[in-house]
mmCIF file of C-alpha atoms in Angstrom:
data_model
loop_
_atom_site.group_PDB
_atom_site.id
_atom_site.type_symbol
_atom_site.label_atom_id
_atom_site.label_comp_id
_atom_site.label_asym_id
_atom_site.label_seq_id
_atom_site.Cartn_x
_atom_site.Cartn_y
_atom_site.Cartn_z
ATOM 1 C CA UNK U 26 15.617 -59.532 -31.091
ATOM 2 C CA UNK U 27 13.061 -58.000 -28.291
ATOM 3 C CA UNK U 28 16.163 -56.102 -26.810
ATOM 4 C CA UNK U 29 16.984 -54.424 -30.833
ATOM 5 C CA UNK U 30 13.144 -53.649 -31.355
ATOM 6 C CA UNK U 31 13.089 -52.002 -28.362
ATOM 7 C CA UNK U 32 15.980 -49.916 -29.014
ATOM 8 C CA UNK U 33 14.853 -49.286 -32.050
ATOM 9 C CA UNK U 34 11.384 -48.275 -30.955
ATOM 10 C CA UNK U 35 13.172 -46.011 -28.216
ATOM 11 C CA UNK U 36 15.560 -44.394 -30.863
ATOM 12 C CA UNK U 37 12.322 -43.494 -32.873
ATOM 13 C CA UNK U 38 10.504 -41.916 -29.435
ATOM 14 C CA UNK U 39 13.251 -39.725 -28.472
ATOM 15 C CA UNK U 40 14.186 -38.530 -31.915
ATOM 16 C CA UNK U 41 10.609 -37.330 -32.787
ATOM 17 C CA UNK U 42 10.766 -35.648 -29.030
ATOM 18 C CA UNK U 43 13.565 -34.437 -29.976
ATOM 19 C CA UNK U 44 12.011 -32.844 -33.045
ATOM 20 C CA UNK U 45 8.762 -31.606 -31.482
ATOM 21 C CA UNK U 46 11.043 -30.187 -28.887
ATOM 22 C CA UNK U 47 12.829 -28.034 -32.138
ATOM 23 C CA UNK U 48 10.128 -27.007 -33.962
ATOM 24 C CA UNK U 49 7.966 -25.910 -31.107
ATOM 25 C CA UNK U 50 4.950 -28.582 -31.504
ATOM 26 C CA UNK U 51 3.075 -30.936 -33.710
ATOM 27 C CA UNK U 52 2.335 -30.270 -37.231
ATOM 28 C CA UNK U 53 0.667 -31.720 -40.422
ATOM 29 C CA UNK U 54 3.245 -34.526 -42.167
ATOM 30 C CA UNK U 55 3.816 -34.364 -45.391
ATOM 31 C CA UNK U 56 2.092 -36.808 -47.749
ATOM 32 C CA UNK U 57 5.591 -37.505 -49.835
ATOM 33 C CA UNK U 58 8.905 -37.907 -48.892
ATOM 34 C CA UNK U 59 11.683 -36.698 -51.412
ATOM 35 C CA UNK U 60 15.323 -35.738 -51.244
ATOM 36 C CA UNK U 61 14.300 -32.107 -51.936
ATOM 37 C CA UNK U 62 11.665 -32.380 -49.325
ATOM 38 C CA UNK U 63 12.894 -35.146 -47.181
ATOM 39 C CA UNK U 64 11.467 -34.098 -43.684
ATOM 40 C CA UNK U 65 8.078 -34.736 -42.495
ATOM 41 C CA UNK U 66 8.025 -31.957 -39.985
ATOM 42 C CA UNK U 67 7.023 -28.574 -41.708
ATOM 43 C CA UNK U 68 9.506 -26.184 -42.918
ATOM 44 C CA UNK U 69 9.602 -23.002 -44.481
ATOM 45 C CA UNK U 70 11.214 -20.922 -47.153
ATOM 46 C CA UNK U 71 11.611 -17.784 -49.103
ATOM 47 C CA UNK U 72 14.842 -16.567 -50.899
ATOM 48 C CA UNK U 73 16.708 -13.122 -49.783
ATOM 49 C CA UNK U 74 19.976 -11.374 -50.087
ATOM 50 C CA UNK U 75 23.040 -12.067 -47.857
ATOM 51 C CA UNK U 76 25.568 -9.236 -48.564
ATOM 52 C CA UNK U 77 25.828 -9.353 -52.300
ATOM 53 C CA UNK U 78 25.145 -12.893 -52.683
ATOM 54 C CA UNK U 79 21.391 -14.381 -53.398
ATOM 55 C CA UNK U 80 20.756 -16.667 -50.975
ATOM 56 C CA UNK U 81 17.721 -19.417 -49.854
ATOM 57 C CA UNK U 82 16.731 -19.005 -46.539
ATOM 58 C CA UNK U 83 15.086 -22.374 -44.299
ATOM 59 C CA UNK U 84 13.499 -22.416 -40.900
ATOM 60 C CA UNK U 85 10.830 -24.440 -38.969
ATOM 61 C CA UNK U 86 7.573 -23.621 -39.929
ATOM 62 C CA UNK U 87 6.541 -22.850 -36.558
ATOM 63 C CA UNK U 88 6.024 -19.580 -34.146
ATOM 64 C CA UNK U 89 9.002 -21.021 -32.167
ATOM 65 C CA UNK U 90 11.621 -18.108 -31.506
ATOM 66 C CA UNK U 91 15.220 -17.961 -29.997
ATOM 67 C CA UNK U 92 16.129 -20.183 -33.581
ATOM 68 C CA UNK U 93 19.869 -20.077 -34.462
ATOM 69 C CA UNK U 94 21.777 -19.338 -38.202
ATOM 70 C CA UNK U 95 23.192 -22.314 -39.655
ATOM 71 C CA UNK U 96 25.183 -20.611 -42.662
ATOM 72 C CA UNK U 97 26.067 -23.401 -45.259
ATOM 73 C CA UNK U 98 28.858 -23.152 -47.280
ATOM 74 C CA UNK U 99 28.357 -24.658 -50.311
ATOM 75 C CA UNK U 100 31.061 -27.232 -52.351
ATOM 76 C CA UNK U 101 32.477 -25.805 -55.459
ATOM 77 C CA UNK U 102 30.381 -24.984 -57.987
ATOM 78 C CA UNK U 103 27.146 -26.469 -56.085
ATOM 79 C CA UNK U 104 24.378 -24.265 -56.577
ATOM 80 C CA UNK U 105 22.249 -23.793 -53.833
ATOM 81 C CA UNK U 106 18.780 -25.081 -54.972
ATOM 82 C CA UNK U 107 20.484 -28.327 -54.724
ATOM 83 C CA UNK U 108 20.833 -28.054 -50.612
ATOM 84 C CA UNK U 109 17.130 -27.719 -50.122
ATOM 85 C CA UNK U 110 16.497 -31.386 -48.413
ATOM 86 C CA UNK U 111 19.621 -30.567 -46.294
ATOM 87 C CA UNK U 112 18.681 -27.397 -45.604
ATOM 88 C CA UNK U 113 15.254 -28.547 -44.600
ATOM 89 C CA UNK U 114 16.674 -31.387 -42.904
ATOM 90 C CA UNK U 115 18.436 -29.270 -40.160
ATOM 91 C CA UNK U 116 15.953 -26.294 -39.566
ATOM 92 C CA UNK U 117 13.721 -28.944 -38.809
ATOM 93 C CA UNK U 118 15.352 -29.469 -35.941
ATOM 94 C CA UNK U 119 15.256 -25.728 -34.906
ATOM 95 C CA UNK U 120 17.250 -23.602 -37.009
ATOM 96 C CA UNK U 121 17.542 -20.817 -39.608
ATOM 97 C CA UNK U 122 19.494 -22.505 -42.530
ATOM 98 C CA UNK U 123 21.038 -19.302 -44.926
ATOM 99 C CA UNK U 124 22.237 -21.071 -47.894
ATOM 100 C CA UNK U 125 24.150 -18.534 -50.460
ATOM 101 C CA UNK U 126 25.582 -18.368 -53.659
ATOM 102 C CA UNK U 127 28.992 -17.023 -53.215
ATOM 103 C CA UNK U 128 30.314 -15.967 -56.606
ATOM 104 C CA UNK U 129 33.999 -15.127 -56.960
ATOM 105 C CA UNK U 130 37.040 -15.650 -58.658
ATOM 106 C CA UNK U 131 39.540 -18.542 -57.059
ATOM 107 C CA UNK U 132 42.680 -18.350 -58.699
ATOM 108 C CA UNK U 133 41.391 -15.824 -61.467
ATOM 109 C CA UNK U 134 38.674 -18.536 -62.121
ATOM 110 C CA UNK U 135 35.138 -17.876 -61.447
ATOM 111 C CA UNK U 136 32.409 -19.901 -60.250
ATOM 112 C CA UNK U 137 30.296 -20.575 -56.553
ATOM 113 C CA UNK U 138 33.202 -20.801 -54.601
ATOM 114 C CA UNK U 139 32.628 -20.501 -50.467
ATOM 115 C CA UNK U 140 34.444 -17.955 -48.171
ATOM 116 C CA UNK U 141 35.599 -17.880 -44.880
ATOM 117 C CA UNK U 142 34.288 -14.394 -44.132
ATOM 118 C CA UNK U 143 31.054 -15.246 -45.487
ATOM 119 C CA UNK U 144 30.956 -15.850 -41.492
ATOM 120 C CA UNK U 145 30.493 -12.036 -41.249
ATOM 121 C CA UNK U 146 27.752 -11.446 -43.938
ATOM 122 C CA UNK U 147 25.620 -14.162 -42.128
ATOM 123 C CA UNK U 148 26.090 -11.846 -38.629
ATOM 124 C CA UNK U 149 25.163 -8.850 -40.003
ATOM 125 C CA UNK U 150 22.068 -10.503 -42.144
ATOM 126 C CA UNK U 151 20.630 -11.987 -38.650
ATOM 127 C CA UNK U 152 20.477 -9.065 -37.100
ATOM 128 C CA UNK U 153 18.975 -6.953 -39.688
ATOM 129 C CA UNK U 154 16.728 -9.734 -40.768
ATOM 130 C CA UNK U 155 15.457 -10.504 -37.346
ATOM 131 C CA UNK U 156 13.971 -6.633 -37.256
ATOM 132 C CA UNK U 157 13.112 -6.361 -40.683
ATOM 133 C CA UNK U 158 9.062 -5.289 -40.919
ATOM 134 C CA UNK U 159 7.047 -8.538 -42.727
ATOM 135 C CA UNK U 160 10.192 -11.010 -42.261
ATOM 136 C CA UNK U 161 9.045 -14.354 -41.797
ATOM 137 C CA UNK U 162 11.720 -14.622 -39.353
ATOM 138 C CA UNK U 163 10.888 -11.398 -37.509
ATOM 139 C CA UNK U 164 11.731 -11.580 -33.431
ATOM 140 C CA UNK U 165 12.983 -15.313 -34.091
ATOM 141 C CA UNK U 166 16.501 -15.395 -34.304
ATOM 142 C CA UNK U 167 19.084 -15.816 -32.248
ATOM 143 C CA UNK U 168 21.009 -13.084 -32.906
ATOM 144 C CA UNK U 169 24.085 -13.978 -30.474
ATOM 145 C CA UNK U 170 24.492 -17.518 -31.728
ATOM 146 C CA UNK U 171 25.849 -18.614 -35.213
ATOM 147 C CA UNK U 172 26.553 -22.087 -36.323
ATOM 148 C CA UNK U 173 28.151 -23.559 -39.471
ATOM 149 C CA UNK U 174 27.412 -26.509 -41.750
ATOM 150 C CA UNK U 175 29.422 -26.796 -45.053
ATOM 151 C CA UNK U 176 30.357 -29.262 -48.000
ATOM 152 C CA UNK U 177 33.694 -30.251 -49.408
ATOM 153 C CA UNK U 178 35.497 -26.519 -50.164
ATOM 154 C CA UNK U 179 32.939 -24.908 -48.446
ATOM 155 C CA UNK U 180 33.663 -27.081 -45.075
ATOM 156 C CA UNK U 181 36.990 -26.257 -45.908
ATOM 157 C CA UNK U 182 36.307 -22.452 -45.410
ATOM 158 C CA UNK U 183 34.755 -23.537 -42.770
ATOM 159 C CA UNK U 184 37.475 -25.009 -40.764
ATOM 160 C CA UNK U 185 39.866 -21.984 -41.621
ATOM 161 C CA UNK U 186 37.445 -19.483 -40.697
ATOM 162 C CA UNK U 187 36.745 -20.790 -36.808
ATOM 163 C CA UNK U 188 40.464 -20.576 -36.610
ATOM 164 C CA UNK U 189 40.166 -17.138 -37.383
ATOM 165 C CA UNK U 190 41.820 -17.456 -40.657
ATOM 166 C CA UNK U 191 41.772 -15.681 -43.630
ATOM 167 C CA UNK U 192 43.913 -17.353 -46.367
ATOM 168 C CA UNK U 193 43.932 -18.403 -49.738
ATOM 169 C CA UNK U 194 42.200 -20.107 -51.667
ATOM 170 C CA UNK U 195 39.330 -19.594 -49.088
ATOM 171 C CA UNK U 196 39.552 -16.220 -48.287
ATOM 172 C CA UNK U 197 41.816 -12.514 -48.552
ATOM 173 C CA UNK U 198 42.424 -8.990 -47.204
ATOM 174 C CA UNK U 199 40.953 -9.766 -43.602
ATOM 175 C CA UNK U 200 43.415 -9.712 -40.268
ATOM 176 C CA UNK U 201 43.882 -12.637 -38.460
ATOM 177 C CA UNK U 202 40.976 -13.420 -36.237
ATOM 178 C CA UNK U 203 38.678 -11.120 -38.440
ATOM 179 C CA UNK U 204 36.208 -13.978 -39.893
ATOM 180 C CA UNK U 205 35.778 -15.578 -36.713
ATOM 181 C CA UNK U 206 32.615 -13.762 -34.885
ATOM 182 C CA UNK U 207 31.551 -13.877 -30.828
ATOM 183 C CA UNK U 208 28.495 -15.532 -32.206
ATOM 184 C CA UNK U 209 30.358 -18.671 -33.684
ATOM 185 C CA UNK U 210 29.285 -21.322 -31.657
ATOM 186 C CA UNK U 211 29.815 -25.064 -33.163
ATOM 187 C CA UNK U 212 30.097 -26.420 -36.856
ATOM 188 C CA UNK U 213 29.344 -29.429 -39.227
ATOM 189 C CA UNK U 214 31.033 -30.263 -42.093
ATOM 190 C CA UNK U 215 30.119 -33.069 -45.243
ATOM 191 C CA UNK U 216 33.155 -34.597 -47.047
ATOM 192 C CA UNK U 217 35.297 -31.834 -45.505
ATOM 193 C CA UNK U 218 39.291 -32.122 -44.890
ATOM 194 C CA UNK U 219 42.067 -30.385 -44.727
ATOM 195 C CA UNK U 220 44.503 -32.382 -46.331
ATOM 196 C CA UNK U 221 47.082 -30.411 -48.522
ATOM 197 C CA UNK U 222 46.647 -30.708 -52.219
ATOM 198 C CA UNK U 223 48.869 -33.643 -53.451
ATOM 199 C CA UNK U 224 48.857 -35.260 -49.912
ATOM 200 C CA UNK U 225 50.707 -34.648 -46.455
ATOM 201 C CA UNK U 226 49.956 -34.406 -42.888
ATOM 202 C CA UNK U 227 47.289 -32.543 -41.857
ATOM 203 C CA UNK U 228 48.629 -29.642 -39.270
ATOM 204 C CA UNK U 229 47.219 -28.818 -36.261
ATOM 205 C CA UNK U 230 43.359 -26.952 -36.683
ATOM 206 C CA UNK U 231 42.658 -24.670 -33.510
ATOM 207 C CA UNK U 232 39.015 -24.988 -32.744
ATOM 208 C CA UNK U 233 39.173 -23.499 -29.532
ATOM 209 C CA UNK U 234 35.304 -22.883 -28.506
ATOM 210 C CA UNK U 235 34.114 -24.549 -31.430
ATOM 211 C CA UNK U 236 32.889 -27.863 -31.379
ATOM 212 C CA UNK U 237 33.296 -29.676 -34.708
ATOM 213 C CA UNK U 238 31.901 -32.815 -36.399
ATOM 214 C CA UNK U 239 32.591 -34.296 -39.566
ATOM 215 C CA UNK U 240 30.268 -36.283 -41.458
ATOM 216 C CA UNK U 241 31.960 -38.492 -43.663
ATOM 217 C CA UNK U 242 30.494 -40.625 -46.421
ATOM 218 C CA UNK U 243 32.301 -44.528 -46.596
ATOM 219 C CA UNK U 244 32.064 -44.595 -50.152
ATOM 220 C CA UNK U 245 33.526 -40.915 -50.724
ATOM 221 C CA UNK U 246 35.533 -41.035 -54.560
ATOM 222 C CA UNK U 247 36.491 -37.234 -53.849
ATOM 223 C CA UNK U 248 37.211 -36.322 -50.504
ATOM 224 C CA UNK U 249 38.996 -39.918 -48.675
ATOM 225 C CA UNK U 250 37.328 -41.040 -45.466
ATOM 226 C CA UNK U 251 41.156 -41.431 -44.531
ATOM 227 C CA UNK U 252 41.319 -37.765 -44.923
ATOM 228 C CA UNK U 253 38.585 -36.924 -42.674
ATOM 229 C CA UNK U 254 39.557 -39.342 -40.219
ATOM 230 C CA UNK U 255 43.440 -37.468 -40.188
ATOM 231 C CA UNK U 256 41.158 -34.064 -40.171
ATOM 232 C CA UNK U 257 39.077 -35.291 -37.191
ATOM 233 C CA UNK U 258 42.738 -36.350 -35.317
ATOM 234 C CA UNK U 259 43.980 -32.467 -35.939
ATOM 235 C CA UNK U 260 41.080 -30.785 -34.641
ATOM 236 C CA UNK U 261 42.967 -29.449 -31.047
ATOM 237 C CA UNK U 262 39.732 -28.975 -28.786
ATOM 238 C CA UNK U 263 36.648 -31.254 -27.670
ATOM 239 C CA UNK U 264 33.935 -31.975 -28.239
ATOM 240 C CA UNK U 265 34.435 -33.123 -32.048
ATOM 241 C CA UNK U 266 32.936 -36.061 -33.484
ATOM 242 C CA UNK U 267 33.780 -38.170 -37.050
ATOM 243 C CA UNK U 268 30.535 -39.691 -38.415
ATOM 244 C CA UNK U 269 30.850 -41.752 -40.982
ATOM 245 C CA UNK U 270 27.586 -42.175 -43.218
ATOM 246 C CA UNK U 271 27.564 -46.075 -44.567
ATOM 247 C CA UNK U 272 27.047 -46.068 -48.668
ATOM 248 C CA UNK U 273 27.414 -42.325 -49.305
ATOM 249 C CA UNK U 274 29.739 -40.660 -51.530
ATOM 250 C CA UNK U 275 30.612 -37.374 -51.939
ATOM 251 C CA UNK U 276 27.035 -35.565 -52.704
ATOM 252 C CA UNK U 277 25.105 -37.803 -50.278
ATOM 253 C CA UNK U 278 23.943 -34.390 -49.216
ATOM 254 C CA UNK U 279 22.595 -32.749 -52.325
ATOM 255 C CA UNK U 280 19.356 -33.362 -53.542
ATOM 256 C CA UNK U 281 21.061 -35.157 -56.914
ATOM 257 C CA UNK U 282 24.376 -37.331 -57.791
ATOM 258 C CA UNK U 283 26.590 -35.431 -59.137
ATOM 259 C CA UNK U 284 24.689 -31.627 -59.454
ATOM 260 C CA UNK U 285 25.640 -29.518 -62.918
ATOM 261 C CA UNK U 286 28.646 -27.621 -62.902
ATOM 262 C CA UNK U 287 30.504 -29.745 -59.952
ATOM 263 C CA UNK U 288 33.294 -32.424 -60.702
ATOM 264 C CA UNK U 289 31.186 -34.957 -60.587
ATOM 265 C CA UNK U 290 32.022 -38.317 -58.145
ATOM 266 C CA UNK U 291 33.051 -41.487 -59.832
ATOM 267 C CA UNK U 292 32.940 -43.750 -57.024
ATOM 268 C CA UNK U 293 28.808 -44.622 -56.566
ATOM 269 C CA UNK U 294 26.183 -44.200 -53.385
ATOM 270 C CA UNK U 295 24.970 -47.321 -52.795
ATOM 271 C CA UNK U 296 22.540 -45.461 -49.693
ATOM 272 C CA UNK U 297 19.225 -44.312 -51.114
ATOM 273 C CA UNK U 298 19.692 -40.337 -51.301
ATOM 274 C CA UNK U 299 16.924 -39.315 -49.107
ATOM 275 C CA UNK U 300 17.946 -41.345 -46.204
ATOM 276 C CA UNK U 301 21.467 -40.386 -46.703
ATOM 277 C CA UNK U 302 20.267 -36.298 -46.465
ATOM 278 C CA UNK U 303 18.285 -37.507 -43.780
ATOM 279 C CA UNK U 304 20.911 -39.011 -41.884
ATOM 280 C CA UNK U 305 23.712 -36.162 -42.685
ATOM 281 C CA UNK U 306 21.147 -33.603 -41.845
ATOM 282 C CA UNK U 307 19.752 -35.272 -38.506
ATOM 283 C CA UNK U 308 23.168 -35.881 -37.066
ATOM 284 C CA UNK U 309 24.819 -32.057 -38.566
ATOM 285 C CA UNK U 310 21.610 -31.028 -36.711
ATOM 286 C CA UNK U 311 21.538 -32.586 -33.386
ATOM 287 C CA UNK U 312 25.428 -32.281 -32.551
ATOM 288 C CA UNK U 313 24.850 -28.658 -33.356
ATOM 289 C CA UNK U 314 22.039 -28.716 -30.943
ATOM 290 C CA UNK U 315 23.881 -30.265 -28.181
ATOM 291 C CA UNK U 316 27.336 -28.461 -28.837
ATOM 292 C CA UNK U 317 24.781 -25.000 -27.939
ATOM 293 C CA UNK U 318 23.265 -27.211 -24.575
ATOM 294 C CA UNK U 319 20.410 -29.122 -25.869
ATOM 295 C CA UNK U 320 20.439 -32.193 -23.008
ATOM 296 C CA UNK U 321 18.273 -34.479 -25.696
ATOM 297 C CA UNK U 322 19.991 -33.791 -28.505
ATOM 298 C CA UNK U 323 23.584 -34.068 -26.078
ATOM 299 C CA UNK U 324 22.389 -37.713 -24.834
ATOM 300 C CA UNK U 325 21.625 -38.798 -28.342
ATOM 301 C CA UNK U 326 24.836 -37.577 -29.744
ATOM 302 C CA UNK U 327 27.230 -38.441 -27.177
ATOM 303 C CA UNK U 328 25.390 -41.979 -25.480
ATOM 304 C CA UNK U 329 23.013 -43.718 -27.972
ATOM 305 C CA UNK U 330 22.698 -42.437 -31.374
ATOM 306 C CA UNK U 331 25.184 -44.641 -32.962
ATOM 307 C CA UNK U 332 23.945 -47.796 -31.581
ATOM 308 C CA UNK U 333 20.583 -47.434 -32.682
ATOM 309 C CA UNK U 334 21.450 -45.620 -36.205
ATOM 310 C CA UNK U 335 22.696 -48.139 -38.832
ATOM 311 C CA UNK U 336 23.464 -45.697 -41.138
ATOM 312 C CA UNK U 337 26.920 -44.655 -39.237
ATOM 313 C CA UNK U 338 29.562 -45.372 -37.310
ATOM 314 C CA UNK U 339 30.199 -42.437 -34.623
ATOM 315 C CA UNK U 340 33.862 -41.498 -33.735
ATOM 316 C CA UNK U 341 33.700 -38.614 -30.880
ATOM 317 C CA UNK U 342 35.806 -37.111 -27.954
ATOM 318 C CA UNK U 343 34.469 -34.576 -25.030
#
């Protein structure tokens, strides 16, 4: 029991170093914890425009600088607003979280529906944003170093657009190789496969230079842990990491069960939904961190965050 306390106590240590290390120093805590708000360390926000597409921008409220994009890709027909704690979650740990609203037709259907080359709006955004006059985020980015986080389809995107792809139903019109930047450095994905519609093997997914984890809720009625398990097994290059989140289902990441206008999730979250944001956002955030050389967020991920984290079960191969 002394041994587990200790851990514990040593899990808690490192992982508010490793936030104070983010964010750049110590800051007022919050007096409430919520899933919109689920972070104690301060974080701000302001909405902008990314391409054509409004968009809600995150970042540690701090005068920290060198902060990378994290570009989420939103499930379909998730609005934005209900990413916030997410969002929050991760630039909390040092990073500019652009969350759009991608309109377009899929299949002559509209609704929020990610894109692959949404990779390229979020490069050109950085770099004007980070000399725009009265930005917030003026001088702070890191304008060399993009990083993706996504949900369900938008994951999906994800995965085809750091193989340089530029198909159907996620994307169209773009050359081979076209929606995946220099700058793409390392991705995170929520309830994400690639498992054909009505069921199949999952090919091979070329991640070459991009370092992938997948966050996986147990209780997922949508998107099968098996799936994400057989998506983890395709991904072709290290380091890439399966985390599955104990009691969440498919919107443990969104600040409500089953937002308005998405197919909702039958199967329930028994995890309370701030601690399962706070759990998919710490460990989105941190393998992030160490896939672009953080050493404390590295030793965490890859040596002693799962046995001191109850809420998952860690998967991972370097």
């Amino acid at each position: 029991m002394a041994q587990t306390s200790l851990r514990r106590g040593l899990f808690a240590g490192l992982l508010s170093f490793a936030l104070l290390a983010a964010v750049g120093g110590h800051a007022e805590a919050r007096q409430t914890v919520t899933p919109e708000k689920p972070t104690t360390f301060p974080t701000g926000s302001y909405a902008t425009k990314v391409g054509a597409d409004a968009a809600d921008v995150y970042y540690p409220a701090t005068t920290s600088r060198g902060l990378p994009v994290a570009l989420l890709l939103q499930g379909a027909n998730v609005d934005k607003a209900h990413y916030e704690g997410y969002a929050r979650t991760v630039a909390a740990f040092g990073f500019v979280v652009v969350v759009p609203n991608h309109v377009r037709p899929v299949f002559g259907v509209p609704g929020l529906w990610a894109s692959s080359d949404q990779t390229l709006g979020a490069v050109a955004w950085a770099a004007a944003e980070n000399g725009r006059d009265g930005s917030p985020l003026a001088g702070r980015i890191d304008t060399g170093t993009l990083t993706l986080l996504g949900h369900s389809f938008g994951g999906a995107a994800g995965l085809t657009a750091l193989q340089g792809l530029c198909v159907p139903p996620f994307c169209a019109g773009l050359p081979p190789g076209a929606v995946k930047p220099a700058q793409l450095k390392a991705a995170a994905f929520f309830g994400t496969n690639s498992v054909p519609p009505g069921g199949g093997p999952v090919g091979p997914i070329n991640n070459t230079g991009v370092p992938v984890a997948l966050v996986q809720g147990d209780a997922d009625g949508v998107a099968a842990p098996a799936a994400a398990r057989d998506t983890y097994r395709a991904l072709t290059a290290k380091p890439r990491a399966l985390v599955g989140l104990h009691g969440a289902n498919h919107f443990g990441i969104t600040d409500v069960q089953n937002p308005p206008g998405a197919a909702p999730d039958a199967s329930p979250q028994s995890l309370d939904q701030t601690e399962s944001i706070r759990a998919a956002g710490r460990w989105s955030a941190l393998f992030l961190k160490a896939s672009l050389g953080d050493p404390v967020a590295a030793s965490y991920v890859r040596y002693w965050g799962d046995a001191t984290d109850r809420a998952v079960t860690v998967e991972q191969a370097y």
